[in-house]
mmCIF file of C-alpha atoms in Angstrom:
data_model
loop_
_atom_site.group_PDB
_atom_site.id
_atom_site.type_symbol
_atom_site.label_atom_id
_atom_site.label_comp_id
_atom_site.label_asym_id
_atom_site.label_seq_id
_atom_site.Cartn_x
_atom_site.Cartn_y
_atom_site.Cartn_z
ATOM 1 C CA MET Y 1 -35.672 55.395 -54.526
ATOM 2 C CA ASN Y 2 -32.787 54.534 -56.840
ATOM 3 C CA ILE Y 3 -30.481 51.521 -56.513
ATOM 4 C CA ASN Y 4 -27.635 53.452 -54.827
ATOM 5 C CA THR Y 5 -29.948 54.767 -52.127
ATOM 6 C CA LYS Y 6 -31.297 51.245 -51.419
ATOM 7 C CA PHE Y 7 -27.761 49.868 -51.196
ATOM 8 C CA ILE Y 8 -26.691 52.552 -48.707
ATOM 9 C CA CYS Y 9 -29.821 51.934 -46.575
ATOM 10 C CA ASN Y 10 -29.113 48.189 -46.459
ATOM 11 C CA ILE Y 11 -25.492 48.759 -45.431
ATOM 12 C CA PHE Y 12 -26.634 51.197 -42.732
ATOM 13 C CA ALA Y 13 -29.184 48.671 -41.409
ATOM 14 C CA ILE Y 14 -26.545 45.909 -41.213
ATOM 15 C CA VAL Y 15 -24.140 48.197 -39.317
ATOM 16 C CA LEU Y 16 -26.935 49.238 -36.945
ATOM 17 C CA VAL Y 17 -27.908 45.629 -36.174
ATOM 18 C CA PHE Y 18 -24.264 44.593 -35.664
ATOM 19 C CA THR Y 19 -23.698 47.521 -33.290
ATOM 20 C CA ALA Y 20 -26.812 46.644 -31.290
ATOM 21 C CA ILE Y 21 -25.763 42.999 -30.952
ATOM 22 C CA THR Y 22 -22.219 43.948 -29.897
ATOM 23 C CA PHE Y 23 -23.526 46.413 -27.307
ATOM 24 C CA ALA Y 24 -25.951 43.842 -25.896
ATOM 25 C CA ASN Y 25 -23.194 41.218 -25.705
ATOM 26 C CA ASP Y 26 -20.863 43.639 -23.880
ATOM 27 C CA ASN Y 27 -23.599 44.405 -21.360
ATOM 28 C CA LEU Y 28 -24.228 40.677 -20.827
ATOM 29 C CA GLN Y 29 -20.503 39.997 -20.392
ATOM 30 C CA SER Y 30 -20.221 42.848 -17.903
ATOM 31 C CA ALA Y 31 -23.168 41.487 -15.964
ATOM 32 C CA GLN Y 32 -21.625 38.020 -15.861
ATOM 33 C CA ASN Y 33 -18.234 39.373 -14.810
ATOM 34 C CA SER Y 34 -19.834 41.362 -12.027
ATOM 35 C CA LYS Y 35 -21.252 38.116 -10.660
ATOM 36 C CA LYS Y 36 -17.845 36.394 -10.753
ATOM 37 C CA TYR Y 37 -16.024 36.252 -7.420
ATOM 38 C CA THR Y 38 -12.591 37.903 -7.335
ATOM 39 C CA ASP Y 39 -10.348 36.859 -4.442
ATOM 40 C CA GLU Y 40 -8.562 40.091 -3.634
ATOM 41 C CA CYS Y 41 -6.189 38.217 -1.297
ATOM 42 C CA ILE Y 42 -4.756 36.166 -4.153
ATOM 43 C CA LYS Y 43 -4.790 39.152 -6.507
ATOM 44 C CA CYS Y 44 -2.884 41.418 -4.113
ATOM 45 C CA HIS Y 45 -0.394 38.796 -2.946
ATOM 46 C CA SER Y 46 0.287 37.756 -6.548
ATOM 47 C CA GLU Y 47 0.864 41.315 -7.731
ATOM 48 C CA ASN Y 48 3.255 41.976 -4.844
ATOM 49 C CA ASP Y 49 5.030 38.624 -5.185
ATOM 50 C CA MET Y 50 3.958 37.627 -1.680
ATOM 51 C CA MET Y 51 2.250 34.316 -2.384
ATOM 52 C CA PRO Y 52 2.800 31.602 0.255
ATOM 53 C CA GLU Y 53 5.638 29.176 -0.405
ATOM 54 C CA HIS Y 54 4.575 26.068 -2.359
ATOM 55 C CA PHE Y 55 1.169 27.586 -3.128
ATOM 56 C CA SER Y 56 -0.702 25.468 -5.667
ATOM 57 C CA GLU Y 57 -3.818 26.232 -7.661
ATOM 58 C CA ASN Y 58 -4.588 22.508 -7.398
ATOM 59 C CA ASP Y 59 -5.047 22.803 -3.634
ATOM 60 C CA ILE Y 60 -8.204 20.866 -2.763
ATOM 61 C CA HIS Y 61 -9.629 23.708 -0.678
ATOM 62 C CA LEU Y 62 -9.141 26.245 -3.460
ATOM 63 C CA GLN Y 63 -10.638 23.815 -5.967
ATOM 64 C CA ASN Y 64 -13.736 23.486 -3.790
ATOM 65 C CA GLY Y 65 -14.289 27.226 -3.479
ATOM 66 C CA LEU Y 66 -12.707 27.880 -0.094
ATOM 67 C CA SER Y 67 -11.078 31.318 -0.197
ATOM 68 C CA CYS Y 68 -8.113 32.548 1.820
ATOM 69 C CA ALA Y 69 -10.594 34.186 4.166
ATOM 70 C CA GLY Y 70 -12.161 30.786 4.793
ATOM 71 C CA CYS Y 71 -9.126 29.933 6.915
ATOM 72 C CA HIS Y 72 -7.494 33.249 7.740
ATOM 73 C CA GLY Y 73 -10.626 35.356 8.120
ATOM 74 C CA GLY Y 74 -11.034 38.886 6.778
ATOM 75 C CA LEU Y 75 -12.905 40.178 3.737
ATOM 76 C CA SER Y 76 -11.482 38.700 0.557
ATOM 77 C CA THR Y 77 -13.770 40.773 -1.692
ATOM 78 C CA SER Y 78 -12.213 44.076 -0.626
ATOM 79 C CA ALA Y 79 -9.131 45.510 -2.321
ATOM 80 C CA ASP Y 80 -8.606 47.842 0.638
ATOM 81 C CA GLU Y 81 -5.953 46.243 2.856
ATOM 82 C CA GLU Y 82 -7.228 47.844 6.052
ATOM 83 C CA ILE Y 83 -10.780 46.652 5.436
ATOM 84 C CA ALA Y 84 -9.799 43.214 4.140
ATOM 85 C CA MET Y 85 -7.488 42.515 7.087
ATOM 86 C CA SER Y 86 -9.416 44.174 9.891
ATOM 87 C CA LYS Y 87 -10.314 42.286 13.064
ATOM 88 C CA LYS Y 88 -13.815 43.667 12.632
ATOM 89 C CA ASN Y 89 -14.105 41.428 9.575
ATOM 90 C CA GLY Y 90 -12.744 38.429 11.482
ATOM 91 C CA PHE Y 91 -9.155 38.527 10.237
ATOM 92 C CA VAL Y 92 -6.903 36.196 12.260
ATOM 93 C CA GLY Y 93 -3.866 35.997 9.989
ATOM 94 C CA VAL Y 94 -1.290 33.241 10.401
ATOM 95 C CA PRO Y 95 -2.047 30.923 13.337
ATOM 96 C CA THR Y 96 0.629 29.925 15.829
ATOM 97 C CA LYS Y 97 1.793 26.309 15.776
ATOM 98 C CA LYS Y 98 -0.238 25.555 18.886
ATOM 99 C CA GLU Y 99 -3.388 26.935 17.242
ATOM 100 C CA ILE Y 100 -3.113 24.928 14.006
ATOM 101 C CA PRO Y 101 -5.056 21.743 14.990
ATOM 102 C CA ASN Y 102 -8.100 23.680 16.149
ATOM 103 C CA PHE Y 103 -7.611 26.120 13.270
ATOM 104 C CA CYS Y 104 -8.109 23.248 10.806
ATOM 105 C CA GLY Y 105 -10.676 21.689 13.103
ATOM 106 C CA LYS Y 106 -13.056 24.621 12.594
ATOM 107 C CA CYS Y 107 -14.197 22.775 9.497
ATOM 108 C CA HIS Y 108 -12.759 19.286 9.824
ATOM 109 C CA SER Y 109 -14.435 18.700 13.192
ATOM 110 C CA ASP Y 110 -17.805 20.004 11.983
ATOM 111 C CA ILE Y 111 -19.829 17.158 10.484
ATOM 112 C CA SER Y 112 -22.386 19.535 8.950
ATOM 113 C CA LYS Y 113 -19.631 21.224 6.926
ATOM 114 C CA MET Y 114 -17.735 18.094 5.975
ATOM 115 C CA GLN Y 115 -20.750 16.012 4.920
ATOM 116 C CA VAL Y 116 -21.219 18.386 2.014
ATOM 117 C CA PHE Y 117 -18.138 16.817 0.427
ATOM 118 C CA GLN Y 118 -18.321 13.223 1.697
ATOM 119 C CA ALA Y 119 -21.345 11.614 3.306
ATOM 120 C CA ARG Y 120 -19.308 9.273 5.533
ATOM 121 C CA ILE Y 121 -16.289 11.470 6.213
ATOM 122 C CA SER Y 122 -14.525 11.253 9.564
ATOM 123 C CA THR Y 123 -14.543 14.361 11.773
ATOM 124 C CA ASP Y 124 -12.517 13.135 14.756
ATOM 125 C CA GLN Y 125 -9.056 13.980 13.432
ATOM 126 C CA VAL Y 126 -8.386 16.737 15.977
ATOM 127 C CA SER Y 127 -9.508 14.674 18.975
ATOM 128 C CA GLN Y 128 -7.335 11.794 17.730
ATOM 129 C CA TYR Y 129 -4.399 14.129 17.261
ATOM 130 C CA TYR Y 130 -4.493 15.299 20.880
ATOM 131 C CA ILE Y 131 -4.140 11.742 22.202
ATOM 132 C CA SER Y 132 -1.077 11.152 20.008
ATOM 133 C CA LYS Y 133 2.502 11.812 21.091
ATOM 134 C CA HIS Y 134 2.546 14.791 18.741
ATOM 135 C CA GLY Y 135 -0.639 16.278 20.169
ATOM 136 C CA MET Y 136 0.296 15.736 23.801
ATOM 137 C CA GLN Y 137 3.661 17.399 23.254
ATOM 138 C CA LEU Y 138 2.054 20.321 21.429
ATOM 139 C CA LYS Y 139 -0.278 20.907 24.368
ATOM 140 C CA ILE Y 140 2.676 21.479 26.674
ATOM 141 C CA GLY Y 141 4.246 23.910 24.225
ATOM 142 C CA ASN Y 142 6.699 21.734 22.270
ATOM 143 C CA LYS Y 143 7.114 23.408 18.875
ATOM 144 C CA ASP Y 144 9.193 20.572 17.386
ATOM 145 C CA VAL Y 145 6.235 18.265 16.887
ATOM 146 C CA ALA Y 146 4.293 17.791 13.676
ATOM 147 C CA THR Y 147 0.897 19.420 13.187
ATOM 148 C CA CYS Y 148 -1.591 19.201 10.314
ATOM 149 C CA ILE Y 149 0.463 21.355 7.947
ATOM 150 C CA ASP Y 150 3.702 19.419 8.503
ATOM 151 C CA CYS Y 151 2.094 16.353 6.946
ATOM 152 C CA HIS Y 152 -0.535 17.851 4.620
ATOM 153 C CA THR Y 153 1.238 21.165 3.769
ATOM 154 C CA SER Y 154 -0.485 24.549 4.037
ATOM 155 C CA HIS Y 155 -1.419 25.763 0.569
ATOM 156 C CA SER Y 156 -0.868 22.727 -1.662
ATOM 157 C CA ILE Y 157 -3.100 20.163 0.010
ATOM 158 C CA LEU Y 158 -4.128 17.334 -2.302
ATOM 159 C CA PRO Y 159 -6.389 14.309 -1.739
ATOM 160 C CA ALA Y 160 -4.678 11.185 -0.418
ATOM 161 C CA SER Y 161 -5.621 9.461 -3.681
ATOM 162 C CA ASP Y 162 -3.544 11.956 -5.702
ATOM 163 C CA THR Y 163 -0.058 10.612 -6.475
ATOM 164 C CA ARG Y 164 1.358 14.122 -5.914
ATOM 165 C CA SER Y 165 -0.053 14.319 -2.394
ATOM 166 C CA THR Y 166 2.275 14.210 0.600
ATOM 167 C CA VAL Y 167 -0.097 11.666 2.154
ATOM 168 C CA TYR Y 168 -0.410 9.410 -0.901
ATOM 169 C CA ALA Y 169 0.451 5.864 0.229
ATOM 170 C CA ALA Y 170 3.845 5.683 -1.492
ATOM 171 C CA ASN Y 171 4.802 9.198 -0.303
ATOM 172 C CA ILE Y 172 4.032 8.693 3.390
ATOM 173 C CA PRO Y 173 7.448 7.265 4.382
ATOM 174 C CA ASN Y 174 9.203 10.356 3.002
ATOM 175 C CA THR Y 175 6.637 12.663 4.614
ATOM 176 C CA CYS Y 176 7.285 11.110 8.027
ATOM 177 C CA ASN Y 177 11.005 11.111 7.297
ATOM 178 C CA ASN Y 178 11.039 14.906 7.000
ATOM 179 C CA CYS Y 179 11.070 14.937 10.798
ATOM 180 C CA HIS Y 180 11.956 11.396 11.815
ATOM 181 C CA GLY Y 181 14.947 11.307 9.478
ATOM 182 C CA ASN Y 182 16.368 14.492 11.014
ATOM 183 C CA SER Y 183 19.069 13.135 13.322
ATOM 184 C CA ASP Y 184 19.619 16.466 15.104
ATOM 185 C CA LEU Y 185 15.923 16.702 15.933
ATOM 186 C CA MET Y 186 15.535 13.043 16.901
ATOM 187 C CA ASN Y 187 18.644 13.073 19.108
ATOM 188 C CA LYS Y 188 16.932 15.659 21.308
ATOM 189 C CA TYR Y 189 14.341 13.023 22.196
ATOM 190 C CA ASN Y 190 16.639 9.986 22.204
ATOM 191 C CA LEU Y 191 14.908 8.573 19.115
ATOM 192 C CA LYS Y 192 16.401 6.750 16.143
ATOM 193 C CA SER Y 193 16.458 8.545 12.799
ATOM 194 C CA ASN Y 194 16.995 5.622 10.409
ATOM 195 C CA GLN Y 195 13.490 4.139 10.443
ATOM 196 C CA VAL Y 196 12.708 4.924 6.803
ATOM 197 C CA GLU Y 197 16.126 3.692 5.703
ATOM 198 C CA GLU Y 198 15.421 0.386 7.464
ATOM 199 C CA TYR Y 199 11.813 0.253 6.284
ATOM 200 C CA SER Y 200 12.816 0.696 2.632
ATOM 201 C CA LYS Y 201 15.008 -2.434 2.887
ATOM 202 C CA GLY Y 202 12.316 -4.503 4.599
ATOM 203 C CA VAL Y 203 9.638 -6.655 2.998
ATOM 204 C CA HIS Y 204 6.947 -3.983 3.415
ATOM 205 C CA GLY Y 205 9.089 -1.132 2.094
ATOM 206 C CA ILE Y 206 10.181 -3.118 -0.959
ATOM 207 C CA ALA Y 207 6.545 -3.972 -1.725
ATOM 208 C CA LEU Y 208 5.385 -0.341 -1.433
ATOM 209 C CA LEU Y 209 8.330 1.643 -2.782
ATOM 210 C CA GLU Y 210 9.800 -0.726 -5.390
ATOM 211 C CA LYS Y 211 6.903 -2.941 -6.433
ATOM 212 C CA HIS Y 212 4.372 -0.072 -6.086
ATOM 213 C CA ASP Y 213 1.934 -2.219 -4.126
ATOM 214 C CA ASN Y 214 -0.181 0.370 -2.325
ATOM 215 C CA SER Y 215 -1.774 -2.312 -0.164
ATOM 216 C CA ALA Y 216 1.562 -2.767 1.623
ATOM 217 C CA PRO Y 217 1.694 -1.048 5.027
ATOM 218 C CA ALA Y 218 3.413 2.317 5.422
ATOM 219 C CA CYS Y 219 4.161 4.194 8.670
ATOM 220 C CA ASN Y 220 0.539 5.187 9.270
ATOM 221 C CA ASP Y 221 -0.802 1.642 8.911
ATOM 222 C CA CYS Y 222 1.074 0.566 12.036
ATOM 223 C CA HIS Y 223 1.387 3.805 13.995
ATOM 224 C CA GLY Y 224 -1.919 5.419 13.029
ATOM 225 C CA ASN Y 225 -2.614 8.664 11.207
ATOM 226 C CA HIS Y 226 -3.774 11.517 13.398
ATOM 227 C CA GLY Y 227 -3.525 9.499 16.614
ATOM 228 C CA ALA Y 228 0.018 8.377 15.807
ATOM 229 C CA ALA Y 229 1.797 6.647 18.665
ATOM 230 C CA PRO Y 230 4.392 3.866 18.940
ATOM 231 C CA PRO Y 231 2.640 0.482 19.231
ATOM 232 C CA GLY Y 232 2.731 -0.772 22.812
ATOM 233 C CA VAL Y 233 3.247 -4.282 24.107
ATOM 234 C CA LYS Y 234 -0.492 -5.009 24.250
ATOM 235 C CA SER Y 235 -1.317 -3.659 20.815
ATOM 236 C CA ILE Y 236 1.595 -4.831 18.659
ATOM 237 C CA SER Y 237 0.145 -8.263 17.808
ATOM 238 C CA HIS Y 238 -3.209 -6.692 16.976
ATOM 239 C CA ILE Y 239 -1.557 -4.209 14.630
ATOM 240 C CA CYS Y 240 0.352 -6.934 12.779
ATOM 241 C CA GLY Y 241 -2.746 -9.122 13.006
ATOM 242 C CA SER Y 242 -4.840 -6.631 11.073
ATOM 243 C CA CYS Y 243 -3.112 -8.130 8.019
ATOM 244 C CA HIS Y 244 -1.649 -11.371 9.391
ATOM 245 C CA VAL Y 245 -4.842 -12.612 11.045
ATOM 246 C CA ASN Y 246 -4.060 -16.322 11.405
ATOM 247 C CA ASN Y 247 -0.572 -15.669 12.763
ATOM 248 C CA MET Y 248 -2.039 -13.398 15.441
ATOM 249 C CA ASN Y 249 -4.780 -15.850 16.442
ATOM 250 C CA PHE Y 250 -2.351 -18.770 16.627
ATOM 251 C CA PHE Y 251 0.113 -16.817 18.762
ATOM 252 C CA ASN Y 252 -2.513 -15.398 21.117
ATOM 253 C CA ASN Y 253 -3.836 -18.916 21.773
ATOM 254 C CA SER Y 254 -0.381 -20.438 22.161
ATOM 255 C CA ASN Y 255 1.502 -21.247 25.346
ATOM 256 C CA MET Y 256 3.929 -18.427 24.497
ATOM 257 C CA ALA Y 257 1.437 -15.561 24.715
ATOM 258 C CA GLU Y 258 1.291 -15.376 28.505
ATOM 259 C CA PRO Y 259 5.069 -15.518 29.119
ATOM 260 C CA PHE Y 260 5.637 -12.870 26.433
ATOM 261 C CA ALA Y 261 3.091 -10.561 28.076
ATOM 262 C CA GLY Y 262 4.552 -11.210 31.535
ATOM 263 C CA LEU Y 263 8.056 -10.325 30.377
ATOM 264 C CA GLU Y 264 6.723 -7.374 28.344
ATOM 265 C CA ILE Y 265 8.186 -8.828 25.159
ATOM 266 C CA LYS Y 266 6.611 -7.492 21.971
ATOM 267 C CA ALA Y 267 5.163 -10.545 20.266
ATOM 268 C CA CYS Y 268 5.760 -10.216 16.519
ATOM 269 C CA GLU Y 269 8.617 -7.729 16.824
ATOM 270 C CA GLN Y 270 10.724 -10.042 18.979
ATOM 271 C CA CYS Y 271 11.233 -12.484 16.098
ATOM 272 C CA HIS Y 272 10.529 -10.401 12.998
ATOM 273 C CA GLY Y 273 11.773 -6.912 13.945
ATOM 274 C CA ASN Y 274 9.864 -3.662 13.363
ATOM 275 C CA HIS Y 275 11.023 -1.466 10.483
ATOM 276 C CA LEU Y 276 13.641 -3.721 8.887
ATOM 277 C CA ILE Y 277 11.377 -6.756 8.504
ATOM 278 C CA ALA Y 278 13.012 -9.414 6.363
ATOM 279 C CA LYS Y 279 10.943 -11.813 4.288
ATOM 280 C CA PRO Y 280 10.322 -14.830 6.563
ATOM 281 C CA SER Y 281 12.059 -18.065 5.603
ATOM 282 C CA ASP Y 282 12.452 -21.565 6.993
ATOM 283 C CA GLU Y 283 16.068 -20.668 7.805
ATOM 284 C CA MET Y 284 14.793 -18.545 10.704
ATOM 285 C CA LEU Y 285 14.119 -21.868 12.468
ATOM 286 C CA ASN Y 286 17.551 -23.332 11.762
ATOM 287 C CA VAL Y 287 19.227 -23.414 15.177
ATOM 288 C CA LYS Y 288 22.634 -23.888 13.519
ATOM 289 C CA THR Y 289 22.584 -20.653 11.506
ATOM 290 C CA SER Y 290 19.862 -18.419 12.999
ATOM 291 C CA THR Y 291 19.456 -16.857 16.440
ATOM 292 C CA THR Y 292 15.693 -16.338 16.155
ATOM 293 C CA CYS Y 293 14.970 -19.194 18.567
ATOM 294 C CA THR Y 294 18.367 -19.702 20.194
ATOM 295 C CA GLU Y 295 18.369 -16.140 21.517
ATOM 296 C CA CYS Y 296 15.962 -17.366 24.183
ATOM 297 C CA HIS Y 297 16.210 -21.189 24.069
ATOM 298 C CA ASP Y 298 19.349 -23.162 24.896
ATOM 299 C CA LYS Y 299 20.162 -26.569 23.449
ATOM 300 C CA GLY Y 300 18.053 -29.305 25.021
ATOM 301 C CA GLU Y 301 15.184 -27.009 25.990
ATOM 302 C CA ASP Y 302 11.689 -27.594 24.619
ATOM 303 C CA GLY Y 303 11.820 -24.475 22.455
ATOM 304 C CA TYR Y 304 15.151 -25.532 20.935
ATOM 305 C CA ILE Y 305 13.887 -29.052 20.190
ATOM 306 C CA ALA Y 306 10.645 -27.691 18.708
ATOM 307 C CA SER Y 307 12.597 -25.344 16.443
ATOM 308 C CA GLU Y 308 14.732 -28.252 15.189
ATOM 309 C CA MET Y 309 11.624 -30.284 14.414
ATOM 310 C CA PHE Y 310 9.859 -27.377 12.687
ATOM 311 C CA TYR Y 311 12.896 -26.766 10.487
ATOM 312 C CA GLU Y 312 13.321 -30.446 9.616
ATOM 313 C CA LYS Y 313 9.667 -30.957 8.637
ATOM 314 C CA LEU Y 314 9.316 -27.700 6.711
ATOM 315 C CA THR Y 315 12.570 -28.276 4.835
ATOM 316 C CA GLN Y 316 11.488 -31.805 3.927
ATOM 317 C CA LEU Y 317 8.122 -30.615 2.608
ATOM 318 C CA SER Y 318 9.667 -27.662 0.766
ATOM 319 C CA GLU Y 319 12.160 -29.923 -1.022
ATOM 320 C CA LEU Y 320 9.396 -32.393 -1.898
ATOM 321 C CA TYR Y 321 7.312 -29.552 -3.307
ATOM 322 C CA ASP Y 322 10.196 -28.406 -5.527
ATOM 323 C CA SER Y 323 10.882 -31.922 -6.839
ATOM 324 C CA THR Y 324 7.171 -32.567 -7.435
ATOM 325 C CA LYS Y 325 6.821 -29.283 -9.303
ATOM 326 C CA ALA Y 326 9.836 -30.133 -11.478
ATOM 327 C CA MET Y 327 8.344 -33.557 -12.226
ATOM 328 C CA SER Y 328 4.995 -32.008 -13.183
ATOM 329 C CA GLU Y 329 6.758 -29.658 -15.597
ATOM 330 C CA LYS Y 330 8.632 -32.618 -17.116
ATOM 331 C CA ILE Y 331 5.347 -34.495 -17.648
ATOM 332 C CA ALA Y 332 3.916 -31.466 -19.462
ATOM 333 C CA ILE Y 333 7.011 -31.143 -21.678
ATOM 334 C CA ILE Y 334 6.820 -34.768 -22.864
ATOM 335 C CA GLY Y 335 3.163 -34.239 -23.739
ATOM 336 C CA MET Y 336 1.563 -36.375 -21.039
ATOM 337 C CA ASN Y 337 -1.383 -35.577 -18.745
ATOM 338 C CA ASN Y 338 -0.354 -33.661 -15.585
ATOM 339 C CA ILE Y 339 -3.791 -32.376 -14.498
ATOM 340 C CA GLU Y 340 -4.101 -34.682 -11.476
ATOM 341 C CA ILE Y 341 -0.461 -34.053 -10.594
ATOM 342 C CA GLU Y 342 -1.073 -30.285 -10.595
ATOM 343 C CA TYR Y 343 -4.098 -30.790 -8.340
ATOM 344 C CA GLU Y 344 -1.978 -32.697 -5.827
ATOM 345 C CA LEU Y 345 0.775 -30.087 -6.204
ATOM 346 C CA LYS Y 346 -1.663 -27.390 -5.080
ATOM 347 C CA ASN Y 347 -2.424 -29.479 -1.998
ATOM 348 C CA VAL Y 348 1.304 -29.695 -1.250
ATOM 349 C CA LYS Y 349 1.696 -25.918 -1.629
ATOM 350 C CA GLN Y 350 -1.296 -25.287 0.625
ATOM 351 C CA ALA Y 351 0.093 -27.652 3.256
ATOM 352 C CA LEU Y 352 3.459 -25.865 3.129
ATOM 353 C CA ILE Y 353 1.873 -22.422 3.549
ATOM 354 C CA GLN Y 354 -0.355 -23.564 6.403
ATOM 355 C CA SER Y 355 2.480 -25.438 8.133
ATOM 356 C CA ARG Y 356 4.606 -22.288 8.135
ATOM 357 C CA THR Y 357 1.727 -20.344 9.639
ATOM 358 C CA LEU Y 358 1.108 -23.076 12.236
ATOM 359 C CA VAL Y 359 4.625 -22.456 13.577
ATOM 360 C CA HIS Y 360 3.017 -19.547 15.469
ATOM 361 C CA THR Y 361 1.089 -22.102 17.570
ATOM 362 C CA PHE Y 362 4.463 -23.430 18.841
ATOM 363 C CA ASP Y 363 2.729 -26.831 18.816
ATOM 364 C CA THR Y 364 4.893 -29.524 17.195
ATOM 365 C CA SER Y 365 1.976 -31.935 16.787
ATOM 366 C CA LYS Y 366 0.040 -29.455 14.640
ATOM 367 C CA VAL Y 367 3.009 -28.587 12.429
ATOM 368 C CA VAL Y 368 4.069 -32.231 12.041
ATOM 369 C CA GLY Y 369 0.489 -33.299 11.304
ATOM 370 C CA ARG Y 370 0.009 -30.722 8.535
ATOM 371 C CA THR Y 371 3.433 -31.292 6.967
ATOM 372 C CA ASN Y 372 2.759 -35.040 6.890
ATOM 373 C CA GLU Y 373 -0.423 -34.358 4.922
ATOM 374 C CA GLY Y 374 1.653 -32.358 2.463
ATOM 375 C CA VAL Y 375 4.232 -35.148 2.211
ATOM 376 C CA LEU Y 376 1.466 -37.663 1.450
ATOM 377 C CA ALA Y 377 0.042 -35.404 -1.289
ATOM 378 C CA SER Y 378 3.526 -35.003 -2.753
ATOM 379 C CA LEU Y 379 4.126 -38.770 -2.792
ATOM 380 C CA ASN Y 380 0.768 -39.269 -4.524
ATOM 381 C CA ALA Y 381 1.763 -36.703 -7.143
ATOM 382 C CA LEU Y 382 5.134 -38.385 -7.704
ATOM 383 C CA LYS Y 383 3.388 -41.759 -8.045
ATOM 384 C CA LEU Y 384 1.093 -40.279 -10.703
ATOM 385 C CA ALA Y 385 4.124 -38.802 -12.439
ATOM 386 C CA ASP Y 386 5.893 -42.172 -12.474
ATOM 387 C CA HIS Y 387 2.791 -43.727 -14.039
ATOM 388 C CA GLU Y 388 2.734 -41.057 -16.767
ATOM 389 C CA ILE Y 389 6.440 -41.565 -17.489
ATOM 390 C CA GLU Y 390 5.935 -45.349 -17.660
ATOM 391 C CA GLU Y 391 2.984 -44.825 -20.004
ATOM 392 C CA HIS Y 392 5.097 -42.493 -22.116
ATOM 393 C CA ASP Y 393 7.913 -45.071 -22.320
ATOM 394 C CA ASN Y 394 5.448 -47.851 -23.212
ATOM 395 C CA ARG Y 395 4.027 -45.724 -25.987
ATOM 396 C CA ARG Y 396 7.506 -45.057 -27.339
ATOM 397 C CA ILE Y 397 8.259 -48.810 -27.353
ATOM 398 C CA GLY Y 398 4.903 -49.492 -29.003
ATOM 399 C CA TYR Y 399 5.524 -46.825 -31.614
ATOM 400 C CA GLY Y 400 9.002 -48.257 -32.196
ATOM 401 C CA ILE Y 401 7.743 -51.818 -32.701
ATOM 402 C CA SER Y 402 4.926 -50.592 -34.955
ATOM 403 C CA THR Y 403 7.390 -48.576 -37.006
ATOM 404 C CA LEU Y 404 9.722 -51.574 -37.325
ATOM 405 C CA ILE Y 405 6.869 -53.846 -38.481
ATOM 406 C CA LEU Y 406 5.778 -51.259 -41.047
ATOM 407 C CA ILE Y 407 9.346 -50.985 -42.338
ATOM 408 C CA LEU Y 408 9.603 -54.783 -42.641
ATOM 409 C CA LEU Y 409 6.250 -54.966 -44.432
ATOM 410 C CA ALA Y 410 7.279 -52.171 -46.768
ATOM 411 C CA GLY Y 411 10.565 -53.960 -47.465
ATOM 412 C CA ALA Y 412 8.837 -57.280 -48.099
ATOM 413 C CA LEU Y 413 6.331 -55.600 -50.399
ATOM 414 C CA TYR Y 414 9.159 -53.933 -52.275
ATOM 415 C CA LEU Y 415 10.971 -57.245 -52.757
ATOM 416 C CA LYS Y 416 7.758 -58.936 -53.869
ATOM 417 C CA ILE Y 417 7.039 -56.273 -56.460
ATOM 418 C CA LYS Y 418 10.642 -56.377 -57.637
ATOM 419 C CA GLY Y 419 10.416 -60.154 -57.988
ATOM 420 C CA LEU Y 420 7.279 -59.921 -60.102
ATOM 421 C CA ASN Y 421 8.964 -57.496 -62.461
ATOM 422 C CA THR Y 422 11.943 -59.767 -63.147
#
């Protein structure tokens, strides 16, 4: 066999091997593709520009392998419309508004299905919903109320931890406002429509929406999620108390709790408001400028006198704290030791915080007792500061005298040396 023949045979062998590999790879790819699931619902609706509004490929159900048929029924593997959407294959189509809670509940109320995704997931959302105002109204046929999809959307549902989600902490006020900010809708039920506007100006709204503190309460933290209902007289203090524990305990054990309950006055809300909650201040107790206490208590009454005393003692301690803090900063600037002063300053701050909380006991002896402890700590701190300033002044005098003596010695030495040289 000559060289040309060998060369041709080698080329032929290479082509043959390459062809075999390509053919085998195509067969493997075809086999893999045949195993891949094609959702004919999405394919058909996409091709015909009939996809649901706001559909998102990031939808948590789609991401976890739940097909259109998982909710709407039918056969999503068939390209034949009649087969795919036949009742024989379980097709239910778009549910009515009244059907939506149980429609979602097919999975979300089934612990065996939901535990696949989270071991400790809640499955009582639907039962909670039906005891809410929304759920009760839906049962009697009211189509204005919110259902699952009004809050979570239909085809772009994202986890609550996702910042794009309609139920992400910072997005909840706007989600609720879609309905509760609609004045035409709210007027039908004699409800206000400015709750979110008020909330955004309050201490909680500013913390959540402006300072991005997701631990701050939103609508659902007070009204509930699926069992949403306006807090009643009996529950309002417990709702506020889930964060403000000491305030709740002090009030519930005070001599004001029983009269409030008897008159059906909402405990915390009566003084602090509900949606437009201003940051509390000592000025709320000032009977000359605030109506917080004088709305119920006339001059000379026990409540009026107590408010005057609370304001006087808290103002005194607050001013002492500010002056002590300024003195501590001065000590640090002049380079003296302010460690013990700072320790006492912390005691003053703690006394001020606790005294303000003790106002909810409505017991003057407790507030006066704690503020007096703070005053004593402040006076101790100021005494320490005076000692440091005195020590600083003494050192300056000592340094001055030492410097003067050194100058005199240097001068005398200079004169002595000069005298020796003459």
